[in-house]
Coordinates of C-alpha atoms in Angstrom, one line a residue:
G106 CA -89.2 -7.1 -190.7
N107 CA -89.3 -7.3 -187.0
L108 CA -91.1 -10.0 -185.1
D109 CA -94.6 -9.4 -183.9
E110 CA -93.9 -9.4 -180.4
G111 CA -91.3 -6.6 -180.8
E112 CA -88.2 -8.3 -179.2
P113 CA -85.5 -9.1 -180.4
H114 CA -85.6 -6.5 -183.0
G115 CA -83.1 -4.9 -185.4
L116 CA -84.7 -1.4 -185.9
P117 CA -88.3 -1.3 -184.6
G118 CA -89.3 1.5 -187.0
T119 CA -92.5 2.6 -188.5
Y120 CA -92.1 5.3 -191.2
L121 CA -94.5 7.5 -193.3
N122 CA -93.5 9.6 -196.3
S123 CA -92.7 13.1 -195.3
V124 CA -93.1 12.8 -191.7
F125 CA -89.9 14.5 -190.1
E126 CA -88.6 16.7 -187.5
F127 CA -86.1 19.6 -187.9
R128 CA -82.9 19.5 -186.2
P129 CA -80.1 22.1 -185.8
L130 CA -77.1 21.9 -188.3
P131 CA -74.1 23.2 -186.2
Y132 CA -71.1 24.5 -187.8
A133 CA -67.6 25.2 -186.3
E134 CA -67.5 28.3 -188.6
A135 CA -70.7 29.8 -190.3
G136 CA -70.7 30.6 -194.0
Y137 CA -72.9 32.4 -196.3
G138 CA -75.6 30.1 -197.9
Y139 CA -75.0 27.2 -195.3
P140 CA -78.4 25.5 -194.4
E141 CA -79.4 26.2 -190.9
S142 CA -81.4 23.2 -190.1
G143 CA -81.5 19.6 -191.1
Q144 CA -84.5 17.2 -191.4
T145 CA -84.7 13.8 -190.0
V146 CA -87.4 11.1 -190.6
I147 CA -88.8 10.0 -187.4
N148 CA -90.2 6.7 -186.2
V149 CA -94.0 7.2 -185.7
T150 CA -96.6 5.2 -183.9
N151 CA -95.8 1.5 -183.9
G152 CA -99.0 -0.6 -184.7
K153 CA -97.1 -3.9 -185.5
L154 CA -96.9 -5.1 -181.8
I155 CA -98.7 -8.1 -180.6
R156 CA -97.4 -9.8 -177.6
L157 CA -98.4 -13.3 -176.5
L158 CA -98.3 -14.7 -173.0
V159 CA -98.8 -18.4 -172.4
E160 CA -99.4 -19.5 -168.8
D161 CA -98.0 -16.2 -167.5
E162 CA -94.8 -16.7 -169.8
P163 CA -94.1 -14.2 -172.7
F164 CA -93.7 -15.8 -176.1
D165 CA -90.0 -14.9 -176.8
V166 CA -87.8 -16.8 -179.4
R167 CA -84.8 -16.5 -177.2
Y168 CA -86.3 -18.5 -174.5
G169 CA -87.7 -21.9 -174.3
E170 CA -87.4 -24.3 -177.3
L171 CA -88.1 -22.7 -180.8
R172 CA -88.8 -26.1 -182.7
A173 CA -89.7 -24.4 -186.0
H174 CA -89.7 -20.9 -187.2
E175 CA -90.4 -19.5 -190.7
R176 CA -91.0 -16.1 -192.3
V177 CA -92.0 -15.9 -196.0
L178 CA -92.5 -12.8 -197.9
S179 CA -94.9 -13.4 -200.8
L180 CA -94.0 -11.0 -203.7
R181 CA -97.1 -12.3 -205.3
D182 CA -99.5 -11.7 -202.7
G183 CA -97.9 -8.7 -200.9
V184 CA -98.0 -10.3 -197.6
L185 CA -95.4 -11.6 -194.7
R186 CA -96.2 -14.9 -193.4
R187 CA -94.8 -16.3 -190.2
T188 CA -95.1 -19.6 -188.6
A189 CA -93.6 -20.9 -185.3
E190 CA -93.7 -23.9 -183.1
W191 CA -92.6 -23.2 -179.7
T192 CA -92.4 -24.6 -176.2
S193 CA -92.2 -22.4 -173.2
P194 CA -89.6 -22.8 -170.5
S195 CA -92.2 -24.4 -168.3
G196 CA -92.9 -26.9 -171.2
H197 CA -96.2 -25.7 -172.7
S198 CA -96.2 -26.1 -176.6
M199 CA -98.2 -24.1 -179.2
H200 CA -98.3 -23.3 -182.9
I201 CA -98.4 -19.6 -183.7
S202 CA -98.9 -17.9 -187.1
A203 CA -99.0 -14.4 -188.2
T204 CA -99.7 -12.9 -191.6
R205 CA -99.6 -9.0 -192.2
L206 CA -99.9 -6.6 -195.0
V207 CA -99.5 -3.0 -195.9
S208 CA -102.3 -2.4 -198.2
F209 CA -101.6 -1.0 -201.7
T210 CA -105.4 -0.4 -202.4
Q211 CA -106.3 1.4 -199.3
R212 CA -103.3 3.8 -198.6
A213 CA -103.8 4.2 -194.9
T214 CA -104.3 0.7 -193.9
A215 CA -102.3 -2.3 -192.5
A216 CA -103.6 -5.4 -191.0
I217 CA -102.3 -8.4 -189.2
L218 CA -103.9 -11.8 -188.8
Y219 CA -102.5 -13.5 -185.7
E220 CA -103.5 -17.2 -184.8
V221 CA -102.6 -19.3 -181.7
R222 CA -103.3 -23.1 -181.3
P223 CA -102.1 -25.1 -178.3
A224 CA -100.2 -28.2 -179.3
D225 CA -101.0 -30.5 -176.4
G226 CA -102.9 -29.7 -173.2
P227 CA -105.2 -26.6 -172.4
L228 CA -103.6 -23.2 -172.0
H229 CA -104.3 -20.0 -170.6
I230 CA -103.5 -17.4 -173.2
V231 CA -103.1 -13.5 -172.9
L232 CA -102.8 -11.5 -176.2
Q233 CA -101.8 -7.9 -176.0
S234 CA -102.1 -5.8 -179.1
E235 CA -100.5 -2.4 -178.8
L236 CA -100.1 1.1 -180.3
V237 CA -96.7 2.6 -179.0
A238 CA -95.3 6.2 -179.8
N239 CA -91.9 7.4 -179.0
E240 CA -90.6 4.1 -178.5
Q241 CA -86.8 3.7 -177.6
L242 CA -84.6 3.1 -180.5
P243 CA -81.1 1.6 -180.9
A244 CA -78.1 3.9 -180.2
M245 CA -76.6 5.5 -183.2
T246 CA -73.6 4.2 -184.9
G247 CA -70.4 6.1 -185.9
D248 CA -71.3 5.9 -189.6
P249 CA -72.0 9.4 -191.0
R250 CA -74.5 7.9 -193.3
A251 CA -76.8 6.8 -190.4
A252 CA -79.6 8.9 -189.2
A253 CA -79.6 11.5 -186.5
A254 CA -81.5 10.0 -183.3
L255 CA -84.2 12.3 -182.0
A256 CA -85.5 11.4 -178.6
A257 CA -89.4 11.4 -178.3
P258 CA -90.0 13.3 -181.2
L259 CA -93.9 13.0 -181.0
R260 CA -95.9 15.2 -178.7
P261 CA -99.1 13.6 -177.7
E262 CA -102.3 15.5 -178.5
Q263 CA -105.3 12.9 -178.3
H264 CA -105.6 9.4 -176.9
I265 CA -109.1 7.5 -177.1
A266 CA -109.9 4.0 -176.6
H267 CA -113.3 2.0 -176.3
D268 CA -114.4 -1.6 -177.1
A269 CA -111.5 -2.9 -179.2
R270 CA -110.5 0.4 -180.8
A271 CA -108.1 3.0 -179.9
R272 CA -106.6 6.0 -181.5
L273 CA -103.6 8.0 -180.9
V274 CA -102.8 11.5 -182.3
H275 CA -99.4 13.2 -182.1
S276 CA -97.6 16.0 -183.7
T277 CA -93.9 17.1 -184.1
R278 CA -92.7 20.0 -182.2
K279 CA -91.0 21.9 -185.0
S280 CA -91.9 20.6 -188.4
G281 CA -95.6 20.7 -187.8
R282 CA -96.5 17.2 -188.9
R283 CA -99.4 15.7 -187.3
V284 CA -99.9 11.9 -187.2
G285 CA -102.9 9.8 -186.0
A286 CA -102.7 6.2 -185.5
A287 CA -105.7 4.0 -184.8
M288 CA -106.3 0.1 -184.4
D289 CA -109.2 -2.0 -184.2
H290 CA -109.8 -5.8 -183.8
T291 CA -112.0 -8.8 -184.7
V292 CA -111.8 -11.9 -182.5
D293 CA -112.9 -15.4 -183.5
C294 CA -112.5 -18.0 -180.7
P295 CA -114.3 -21.2 -179.8
A296 CA -113.6 -20.5 -176.2
D297 CA -114.8 -17.8 -173.8
V298 CA -113.0 -14.5 -174.3
R299 CA -112.5 -11.7 -171.8
T300 CA -111.2 -8.4 -173.4
D301 CA -110.1 -5.0 -171.9
I302 CA -108.6 -1.8 -173.6
E303 CA -106.5 1.0 -172.0
C304 CA -105.0 4.0 -173.4
S305 CA -102.4 6.6 -172.4
P306 CA -100.9 9.6 -174.3
D307 CA -98.1 7.3 -175.9
T308 CA -99.7 3.8 -175.4
A309 CA -102.9 2.0 -176.2
R310 CA -103.2 -1.7 -175.5
F311 CA -106.1 -4.2 -176.2
T312 CA -105.7 -7.3 -174.0
L313 CA -107.6 -10.5 -174.5
T314 CA -107.6 -13.5 -172.2
T315 CA -108.9 -17.1 -172.9
R316 CA -108.2 -20.8 -172.3
L317 CA -107.8 -22.9 -175.2
Q318 CA -108.3 -26.5 -175.3
P319 CA -106.0 -28.8 -177.7
G320 CA -107.3 -28.2 -181.3
Q321 CA -108.9 -24.9 -180.6
T322 CA -107.6 -21.8 -182.4
L323 CA -107.6 -18.2 -181.4
R324 CA -107.9 -16.0 -184.4
V325 CA -107.4 -12.2 -184.1
V326 CA -107.3 -9.7 -186.9
K327 CA -105.7 -6.3 -186.1
F328 CA -106.7 -3.5 -188.4
L329 CA -104.5 -0.3 -188.5
A330 CA -104.9 3.0 -190.0
Y331 CA -102.6 6.0 -190.3
G332 CA -103.2 9.6 -191.1
W333 CA -100.7 12.4 -191.5
S334 CA -100.6 15.9 -192.5
S335 CA -99.0 19.3 -192.0
V336 CA -102.3 21.2 -192.3
R337 CA -105.1 19.2 -190.9
S338 CA -106.4 19.7 -187.3
I339 CA -106.7 17.2 -184.6
P340 CA -110.5 16.6 -185.6
G341 CA -109.5 16.3 -189.2
I342 CA -106.7 13.6 -188.7
S343 CA -108.9 11.8 -186.3
A344 CA -111.7 11.7 -188.7
Q345 CA -109.4 10.4 -191.3
V346 CA -107.9 7.5 -189.5
E347 CA -111.3 6.5 -188.1
A348 CA -112.8 6.4 -191.6
A349 CA -109.9 4.5 -193.0
L350 CA -110.2 2.0 -190.0
T351 CA -113.9 1.6 -190.7
L352 CA -113.3 1.0 -194.5
A353 CA -110.7 -1.6 -193.4
R354 CA -113.0 -3.6 -191.0
N355 CA -115.9 -3.3 -193.6
T356 CA -113.5 -4.9 -196.2
G357 CA -112.4 -7.5 -193.9
W358 CA -109.3 -9.5 -193.7
D359 CA -110.1 -11.7 -196.7
G360 CA -111.2 -8.6 -198.7
L361 CA -108.0 -7.0 -198.1
L362 CA -106.2 -10.0 -199.1
A363 CA -108.0 -10.1 -202.4
E364 CA -107.5 -6.6 -203.2
Q365 CA -103.7 -7.0 -202.4
R366 CA -103.5 -10.0 -204.8
E367 CA -105.6 -8.1 -207.4
Y368 CA -103.2 -5.0 -207.3
L369 CA -100.1 -7.1 -207.6
D370 CA -101.4 -9.3 -210.3
D371 CA -101.8 -6.2 -212.5
Y372 CA -98.4 -4.9 -211.5
W373 CA -96.5 -8.0 -212.2
A374 CA -98.4 -8.5 -215.6
R375 CA -96.5 -5.3 -216.8
A376 CA -93.6 -5.0 -214.6
D377 CA -92.2 -8.8 -214.2
V378 CA -88.8 -9.5 -215.5
D379 CA -88.0 -13.1 -216.4
L380 CA -84.7 -14.7 -216.1
D381 CA -83.5 -18.3 -216.9
G382 CA -80.8 -20.2 -215.5
D383 CA -80.3 -18.3 -212.2
P384 CA -83.1 -18.6 -209.5
E385 CA -81.2 -16.5 -207.1
V386 CA -80.7 -13.6 -209.5
Q387 CA -84.3 -14.0 -210.5
Q388 CA -85.6 -13.7 -207.1
A389 CA -83.4 -10.7 -206.2
V390 CA -84.7 -8.8 -209.3
R391 CA -88.4 -9.6 -208.3
F392 CA -87.5 -8.5 -204.7
A393 CA -86.0 -5.3 -205.9
L394 CA -89.1 -4.6 -208.1
F395 CA -91.4 -5.3 -205.1
Q396 CA -89.5 -2.9 -202.8
V397 CA -89.5 -0.1 -205.2
L398 CA -93.2 -0.4 -205.8
Q399 CA -93.8 -0.6 -202.0
A400 CA -91.8 2.6 -201.3
S401 CA -93.2 4.4 -204.4
A402 CA -96.6 3.5 -205.6
R403 CA -98.6 5.3 -202.9
A404 CA -96.1 8.2 -202.1
E405 CA -98.5 10.5 -204.0
Q406 CA -96.6 13.8 -204.5
R407 CA -94.4 13.1 -201.7
P408 CA -90.8 12.4 -201.9
I409 CA -89.3 8.9 -202.3
P410 CA -86.4 8.6 -199.9
A411 CA -83.0 6.9 -200.9
K412 CA -83.8 4.1 -198.4
G413 CA -87.5 3.9 -199.3
L414 CA -89.4 3.4 -196.1
T415 CA -87.1 0.6 -194.7
G416 CA -85.4 2.7 -192.2
P417 CA -84.0 6.0 -191.2
G418 CA -80.8 5.6 -193.2
Y419 CA -79.6 9.1 -194.7
D420 CA -82.3 10.7 -192.4
G421 CA -85.0 9.7 -194.9
H422 CA -83.9 12.2 -197.3
A423 CA -84.6 12.1 -201.1
F424 CA -81.4 12.5 -203.3
W425 CA -80.7 12.4 -206.9
D426 CA -81.0 8.5 -206.7
T427 CA -84.7 8.9 -206.9
E428 CA -84.9 10.5 -210.4
T429 CA -81.8 8.6 -211.7
Y430 CA -82.3 5.0 -210.4
V431 CA -86.2 4.7 -209.3
L432 CA -88.0 6.8 -211.7
P433 CA -86.7 4.9 -214.8
M434 CA -88.4 1.7 -213.4
L435 CA -91.5 3.4 -212.4
T436 CA -91.6 5.2 -215.7
Y437 CA -91.9 1.9 -217.6
T438 CA -94.1 0.0 -215.0
T439 CA -96.0 2.3 -212.8
P440 CA -96.0 5.7 -214.7
H441 CA -98.5 7.5 -212.5
A442 CA -96.2 7.1 -209.6
A443 CA -93.2 8.7 -211.6
A444 CA -95.5 11.4 -212.4
D445 CA -96.4 12.0 -208.9
E446 CA -92.8 12.3 -207.8
L447 CA -92.1 14.9 -210.5
R448 CA -95.2 16.7 -209.3
W449 CA -93.7 16.8 -205.9
R450 CA -90.5 18.5 -207.3
H451 CA -92.6 20.8 -209.3
R452 CA -94.4 21.8 -206.1
T453 CA -91.0 22.6 -204.3
L454 CA -90.0 24.8 -207.3
P455 CA -90.3 28.0 -205.1
A456 CA -87.9 26.7 -202.5
A457 CA -85.4 25.6 -205.5
R458 CA -85.8 29.0 -207.0
K459 CA -85.0 30.7 -203.6
R460 CA -81.9 28.5 -203.2
A461 CA -80.6 29.2 -206.6
R462 CA -80.7 33.1 -205.8
Q463 CA -78.9 32.3 -202.6
L464 CA -76.3 30.8 -204.6
T465 CA -76.3 33.7 -206.9
L466 CA -77.6 31.5 -209.9
D467 CA -80.6 31.8 -212.1
G468 CA -83.6 29.4 -212.4
A469 CA -83.9 26.5 -209.7
A470 CA -81.2 24.8 -207.7
F471 CA -82.9 21.7 -206.3
P472 CA -81.5 20.6 -202.8
W473 CA -78.9 17.8 -202.6
R474 CA -81.0 16.1 -200.0
T475 CA -84.3 17.0 -198.6
I476 CA -87.7 15.9 -197.3
N477 CA -89.8 19.1 -197.8
G478 CA -88.1 20.7 -200.5
D479 CA -85.6 22.8 -198.6
E480 CA -81.8 22.1 -198.6
C481 CA -81.1 20.2 -195.6
S482 CA -77.5 19.1 -196.2
G483 CA -74.9 20.6 -194.2
Y484 CA -72.2 22.3 -196.3
W485 CA -70.2 19.5 -197.9
P486 CA -68.3 19.8 -201.4
A487 CA -69.3 16.5 -202.6
G488 CA -73.0 17.4 -202.0
T489 CA -73.4 21.2 -202.2
A490 CA -71.6 21.3 -205.5
A491 CA -73.5 18.2 -206.9
F492 CA -75.6 20.4 -209.4
H493 CA -76.0 17.2 -211.5
I494 CA -79.2 16.6 -209.3
N495 CA -81.0 19.4 -211.5
A496 CA -80.4 17.7 -214.8
D497 CA -81.3 14.3 -213.2
I498 CA -84.7 15.6 -212.4
A499 CA -85.0 17.1 -215.9
D500 CA -83.9 13.8 -217.4
A501 CA -86.6 12.0 -215.7
A502 CA -89.2 14.5 -216.8
I503 CA -88.0 14.2 -220.4
R504 CA -88.1 10.3 -220.1
L505 CA -91.6 10.2 -218.8
V506 CA -92.9 12.4 -221.4
Q507 CA -91.3 10.2 -224.2
A508 CA -92.7 7.1 -222.7
T509 CA -96.1 8.3 -221.9
R510 CA -96.8 11.1 -224.5
D511 CA -98.5 12.8 -221.8
E512 CA -98.8 16.3 -223.1
A513 CA -100.8 17.5 -220.4
F514 CA -98.0 16.6 -217.8
E515 CA -95.4 18.3 -219.9
R516 CA -97.4 21.6 -220.1
E517 CA -98.4 21.5 -216.6
V518 CA -95.2 20.2 -214.8
G519 CA -92.4 19.0 -217.2
L520 CA -91.9 22.4 -218.9
A521 CA -91.4 24.4 -215.9
L522 CA -89.0 21.9 -214.4
L523 CA -86.8 21.9 -217.7
V524 CA -86.9 25.8 -218.0
Q525 CA -85.8 26.5 -214.5
T526 CA -83.1 23.8 -214.7
A527 CA -81.9 25.1 -218.1
R528 CA -81.7 28.5 -216.6
L529 CA -79.6 27.2 -213.9
W530 CA -77.1 25.6 -216.3
A531 CA -77.0 28.8 -218.4
S532 CA -76.0 30.8 -215.3
L533 CA -73.6 28.1 -213.8
G534 CA -71.6 27.6 -216.9
C535 CA -69.7 29.9 -219.5
H536 CA -68.4 30.0 -222.8
G537 CA -64.5 29.7 -222.6
P538 CA -62.0 31.5 -224.8
D539 CA -62.3 28.6 -227.3
G540 CA -66.1 29.0 -227.5
R541 CA -66.8 25.6 -225.7
F542 CA -69.3 25.7 -222.9
R543 CA -67.8 25.0 -219.4
I544 CA -69.2 23.8 -216.3
D545 CA -66.5 24.3 -213.7
G546 CA -66.2 23.7 -210.0
V547 CA -68.8 20.9 -209.5
T548 CA -69.1 17.5 -208.0
G549 CA -70.4 14.6 -210.2
P550 CA -71.9 11.4 -208.8
D551 CA -68.5 10.4 -207.5
E552 CA -68.3 11.6 -203.9
Y553 CA -64.7 10.9 -203.7
S554 CA -64.1 13.8 -206.1
A555 CA -65.2 17.2 -205.5
L556 CA -65.1 20.7 -207.2
A557 CA -63.8 19.3 -210.4
D558 CA -64.0 21.3 -213.8
N559 CA -66.1 19.8 -216.5
N560 CA -67.3 16.6 -215.0
V561 CA -68.4 14.3 -217.9
Y562 CA -71.4 13.0 -216.3
T563 CA -72.7 16.6 -215.3
N564 CA -71.8 18.1 -218.6
L565 CA -73.7 15.3 -220.7
M566 CA -76.7 15.6 -218.4
A567 CA -76.9 19.4 -218.6
Q568 CA -76.6 19.1 -222.5
R569 CA -79.6 16.8 -222.3
N570 CA -81.3 19.2 -220.0
L571 CA -80.7 22.2 -222.2
R572 CA -81.9 20.4 -225.4
G573 CA -85.0 19.1 -223.6
A574 CA -85.9 22.5 -222.5
V575 CA -85.5 23.9 -226.2
A576 CA -87.6 21.2 -227.5
A577 CA -90.4 21.5 -224.8
A578 CA -90.4 25.3 -225.1
K579 CA -90.9 25.1 -228.9
R580 CA -93.7 22.5 -228.5
H581 CA -95.7 24.7 -226.0
P582 CA -94.7 28.2 -226.9
D583 CA -97.6 29.7 -225.0
Q584 CA -96.8 28.2 -221.8
A585 CA -93.1 28.9 -222.3
A586 CA -93.8 32.6 -222.9
A587 CA -95.8 32.6 -219.7
L588 CA -92.6 31.4 -217.9
G589 CA -90.7 34.4 -219.4
V590 CA -89.0 32.3 -222.1
D591 CA -88.3 34.2 -225.4
D592 CA -86.3 33.3 -228.6
D593 CA -83.1 34.7 -227.4
E594 CA -83.2 32.3 -224.3
I595 CA -83.9 29.5 -226.4
A596 CA -81.1 30.3 -228.7
A597 CA -78.8 30.6 -225.7
W598 CA -79.6 27.2 -224.4
Q599 CA -79.2 25.7 -227.9
L600 CA -75.8 27.1 -228.3
A601 CA -74.7 26.0 -224.9
A602 CA -75.8 22.4 -225.5
D603 CA -74.0 22.5 -229.0
E604 CA -70.8 23.8 -227.6
M605 CA -70.9 21.7 -224.5
F606 CA -67.3 20.7 -223.4
V607 CA -66.7 16.9 -222.8
P608 CA -63.1 16.3 -222.0
Y609 CA -61.2 13.6 -223.7
D610 CA -57.6 12.1 -222.7
D611 CA -55.9 11.8 -226.1
K612 CA -53.1 9.8 -224.5
L613 CA -55.2 7.3 -222.8
G614 CA -57.9 7.3 -225.6
V615 CA -60.7 7.6 -223.0
H616 CA -62.8 10.2 -221.4
P617 CA -61.7 11.1 -218.0
Q618 CA -64.1 11.5 -215.2
A619 CA -63.6 15.2 -215.2
E620 CA -61.1 17.5 -216.8
E621 CA -57.5 16.5 -215.5
F622 CA -58.8 13.7 -213.5
T623 CA -56.3 11.3 -215.2
D624 CA -53.4 13.6 -214.1
H625 CA -54.1 13.0 -210.4
E626 CA -52.0 10.6 -208.5
V627 CA -53.4 7.0 -208.2
W628 CA -54.8 5.9 -205.0
D629 CA -52.5 3.4 -203.3
F630 CA -54.8 0.3 -203.3
A631 CA -51.9 -2.0 -202.6
R632 CA -51.2 -0.5 -199.1
T633 CA -55.0 -0.1 -198.3
R634 CA -56.0 -2.9 -195.9
P635 CA -59.3 -4.8 -196.4
D636 CA -60.4 -3.3 -192.9
Q637 CA -60.0 0.3 -194.2
Y638 CA -63.1 0.1 -196.6
P639 CA -65.1 1.9 -197.1
L640 CA -62.5 4.6 -197.4
L641 CA -64.7 7.5 -196.1
L642 CA -64.5 6.0 -192.6
H643 CA -60.8 5.8 -192.5
F644 CA -59.3 8.7 -194.6
P645 CA -59.9 12.4 -194.7
Y646 CA -61.9 13.6 -197.8
F647 CA -59.2 15.8 -198.6
Q648 CA -56.9 12.7 -199.4
L649 CA -59.7 11.2 -201.3
Y650 CA -60.6 14.3 -203.4
R651 CA -57.1 14.7 -204.8
K652 CA -56.3 11.1 -205.9
Q653 CA -57.7 8.8 -208.6
V654 CA -60.2 6.8 -206.6
V655 CA -63.9 6.6 -207.0
K656 CA -66.8 5.7 -204.8
Q657 CA -69.5 5.8 -207.5
A658 CA -69.0 4.7 -211.1
D659 CA -69.3 8.2 -212.3
L660 CA -68.0 8.0 -215.8
V661 CA -69.7 4.5 -216.3
L662 CA -73.1 6.1 -215.6
A663 CA -72.2 9.1 -218.0
L664 CA -71.5 6.7 -220.8
F665 CA -74.7 4.9 -220.0
R666 CA -76.7 8.1 -220.0
R667 CA -75.1 9.1 -223.3

């Protein structure tokens, strides 16, 4: 969303699924089972930058006279279009337009069409197109939901430039992620053009100089390619981005536009939601559908972060939100993307099983927040005890199989997810004196309540998880046996599901959020000032945990899932 020239900006970020760096998680007092390192998504090499100088003055919307400026995101075409009419402080006027896309069809590719035309007299034009790594980011806020800032997270490994083409390769110091970024350009100009290219470890710059007459248009297409891996070598990454760049150039700008439109035509034909009577809500729904697609469609067995790829909020971590809010939509619109995300969860089962053992539990305990599959949330009752994420993953697997009837997916991926999470619930819960199956000391979706007994959402989701595991194991007995499942274990899961305790307040005639929740003191909303919201930034969690106040609509979500 930032301007092509880079300034002014909000957050000048460029993000790739699973490119992160480790950082320490300090504790005032250590405890058994506390994760020792966090993971933070990092801003990779920025290829969006195109700077324009007119008669030695930089195009900057903060100076001169901006007579017209419009940016339009086309949800139909999958491009961002920008037009501007600008007069420099010394009185030189011009028309500027830029169109950019991140390709859905060529996974590694982005492209920008940049055009400049004088509005009156002849003008000397200098255009600078850049790749920049380790660019300076805005200072952190005091909001704990913001990302941790990592200074210069990329270590330079290779920089090469020739003609109109350049490539930078970097790696992270601790997480072992290698990132390659490359750019190439085509230039169409009726006037004489002089070009130059230079390269250093963190910067590559292609510079173009010309003198345009009134009515003449300079047209530059910038092709970008990215490659990233935790296992490929420098030559491997270099070859990958060079191949992607060559394919993009051969496809050409018009070809990329056509591919993008064809991809989205197919998507909207199956995903669009039509609403009558409220254009603003209609646009909001379509924008949301587009954003989810953009963050998910080509993740390809990598996590889908809670903020997508829109910024480093929550450190770029995947939470339960992915399976609960994103995957239902993908299941019914882009099922291969939903399957890919669950394949990523399946690939992280060894880490989840290790975490369960660390917590003295059976099966798999998936992390509250993660990028690579390991738990990277510092100890926090509202996260560490939020075991419902395991049932949320199981729920997504159950839904996908119900919607697609993909038996191969269930045998290869879904069954193992269901079995290992069912084992977790069987060891986490217990049958009380009255025979009911209890799950005590957990945190539901509401983060203003922690370590509650028999959270309604958690218990209902665990029940669905257990029943789903029973059904899948019976459908695929050979594969279940290979996972060590026997008739006694299936019977134990079935009994736990049938006897699941779901609290009910007879006096109020409602289900409480958790057992005894409605006995707590009600939060004093009348004495809470408007500037004290969100509460987590102005009150200690201890006070929030012991009152009737909710951050997430925990019980409403439970009834919806039911």
